[in-house]
Amino acid sequence: MAILDDSKHLFMQLSSQHKDMEWEKGKTLFLALQYRCQATADHSLVVAFAAYHLCLRMDRPQLAERMFLAGLLHDIGKLTMPDDILKSSRKLSEEERLGLIEHVQKGVDALTELHFGDDIIHFCQSHHERLDGSGYPQGIPEESFIGRIAAISDVYSAMKMPRLYRLNTIDDEGILNYLSDNPQQFDNDFLQQLRSFLAEWNAYSSLPKKVPV
């Protein structure tokens, strides 16, 4: 999938540029996530890619690389989940669904204990929250810049990437329509910037690539 390939390329590029302790810890955690569940790792890469480019589109370039790292780690709490939930293709029971919700706080606890920045932790904490307070785990209105970018990036990737419980993918127009049909949950400015970015990225990715001689 082209967007996953570009997400991996950006990850390699940023990883080679950053040798500080926080990025090194982040890369180690992400490697553990890849070994545990490749589907969750791929989802996280696309979340990171979307968050990075939304920051650039929203004139916050100084935050873009931070949000890429945050996207990589936003689901790190899923390392604590048993395989029969994390890798399940069946509908979860109510008890199992409540266990799934706990991955957010588990991730926050891990990132806090490992002394990641507040911005990274906030991305993890807020990626399932919504503008109208209908999200989880806190169920409070989330209107911060990081919270809004986390929510829309996570939903975009969750719908774009095949999952164990849903092998088909949803095209960008279908995802954008879903987001626009829920204006009470997702920030319209971020949605329009996502729409604009995807139009440009899709046009670029469809161009024929030169084959090295």
Short mmCIF file of N, CA and C in Angstrom, two decimals, residues 1-8 45-46 49-50 156 160-161 172 197-198 201 205:
data_model
loop_
_atom_site.label_atom_id
_atom_site.label_comp_id
_atom_site.label_asym_id
_atom_site.label_seq_id
_atom_site.Cartn_x
_atom_site.Cartn_y
_atom_site.Cartn_z
N MET A 1 0.84 -1.19 0.00
CA MET A 1 0.00 0.00 0.00
C MET A 1 0.88 1.24 0.00
N ALA A 2 0.58 2.18 -0.89
CA ALA A 2 1.46 3.33 -1.09
C ALA A 2 1.62 4.17 0.17
N ILE A 3 0.54 4.40 0.89
CA ILE A 3 0.66 5.28 2.06
C ILE A 3 1.50 4.62 3.15
N LEU A 4 1.43 3.31 3.27
CA LEU A 4 2.28 2.62 4.25
C LEU A 4 3.73 2.68 3.82
N ASP A 5 4.01 2.52 2.54
CA ASP A 5 5.37 2.63 2.04
C ASP A 5 5.95 4.02 2.32
N ASP A 6 5.16 5.05 2.07
CA ASP A 6 5.64 6.42 2.32
C ASP A 6 5.81 6.68 3.81
N SER A 7 4.94 6.09 4.62
CA SER A 7 5.07 6.23 6.08
C SER A 7 6.36 5.59 6.57
N LYS A 8 6.69 4.41 6.04
CA LYS A 8 7.93 3.74 6.42
C LYS A 8 9.14 4.55 5.98
N LEU A 45 2.22 3.63 12.12
CA LEU A 45 3.02 4.35 11.13
C LEU A 45 2.17 5.32 10.32
N VAL A 46 0.98 4.88 9.92
CA VAL A 46 0.11 5.75 9.12
C VAL A 46 -0.47 6.87 9.98
N PHE A 49 2.31 9.36 10.09
CA PHE A 49 2.43 10.03 8.79
C PHE A 49 1.36 11.11 8.63
N ALA A 50 0.12 10.77 8.96
CA ALA A 50 -0.97 11.74 8.85
C ALA A 50 -0.78 12.90 9.81
N TYR A 156 -8.43 8.17 10.59
CA TYR A 156 -8.05 8.01 9.19
C TYR A 156 -7.31 6.69 8.99
N LYS A 160 -8.37 3.34 6.96
CA LYS A 160 -7.59 3.16 5.73
C LYS A 160 -6.89 1.80 5.69
N MET A 161 -6.36 1.38 6.81
CA MET A 161 -5.56 0.17 6.84
C MET A 161 -6.41 -1.07 7.07
N ASP A 172 -10.15 6.91 0.44
CA ASP A 172 -10.04 8.20 1.12
C ASP A 172 -11.34 8.98 1.10
N PHE A 197 -4.44 17.67 1.79
CA PHE A 197 -3.20 16.90 1.77
C PHE A 197 -3.36 15.61 0.98
N LEU A 198 -4.45 14.89 1.22
CA LEU A 198 -4.66 13.61 0.53
C LEU A 198 -4.81 13.80 -0.97
N TRP A 201 -1.26 14.36 -2.14
CA TRP A 201 -0.45 13.15 -2.00
C TRP A 201 -0.88 12.09 -3.01
N SER A 205 1.49 10.43 -5.73
CA SER A 205 1.81 9.01 -5.65
C SER A 205 1.37 8.25 -6.90
#
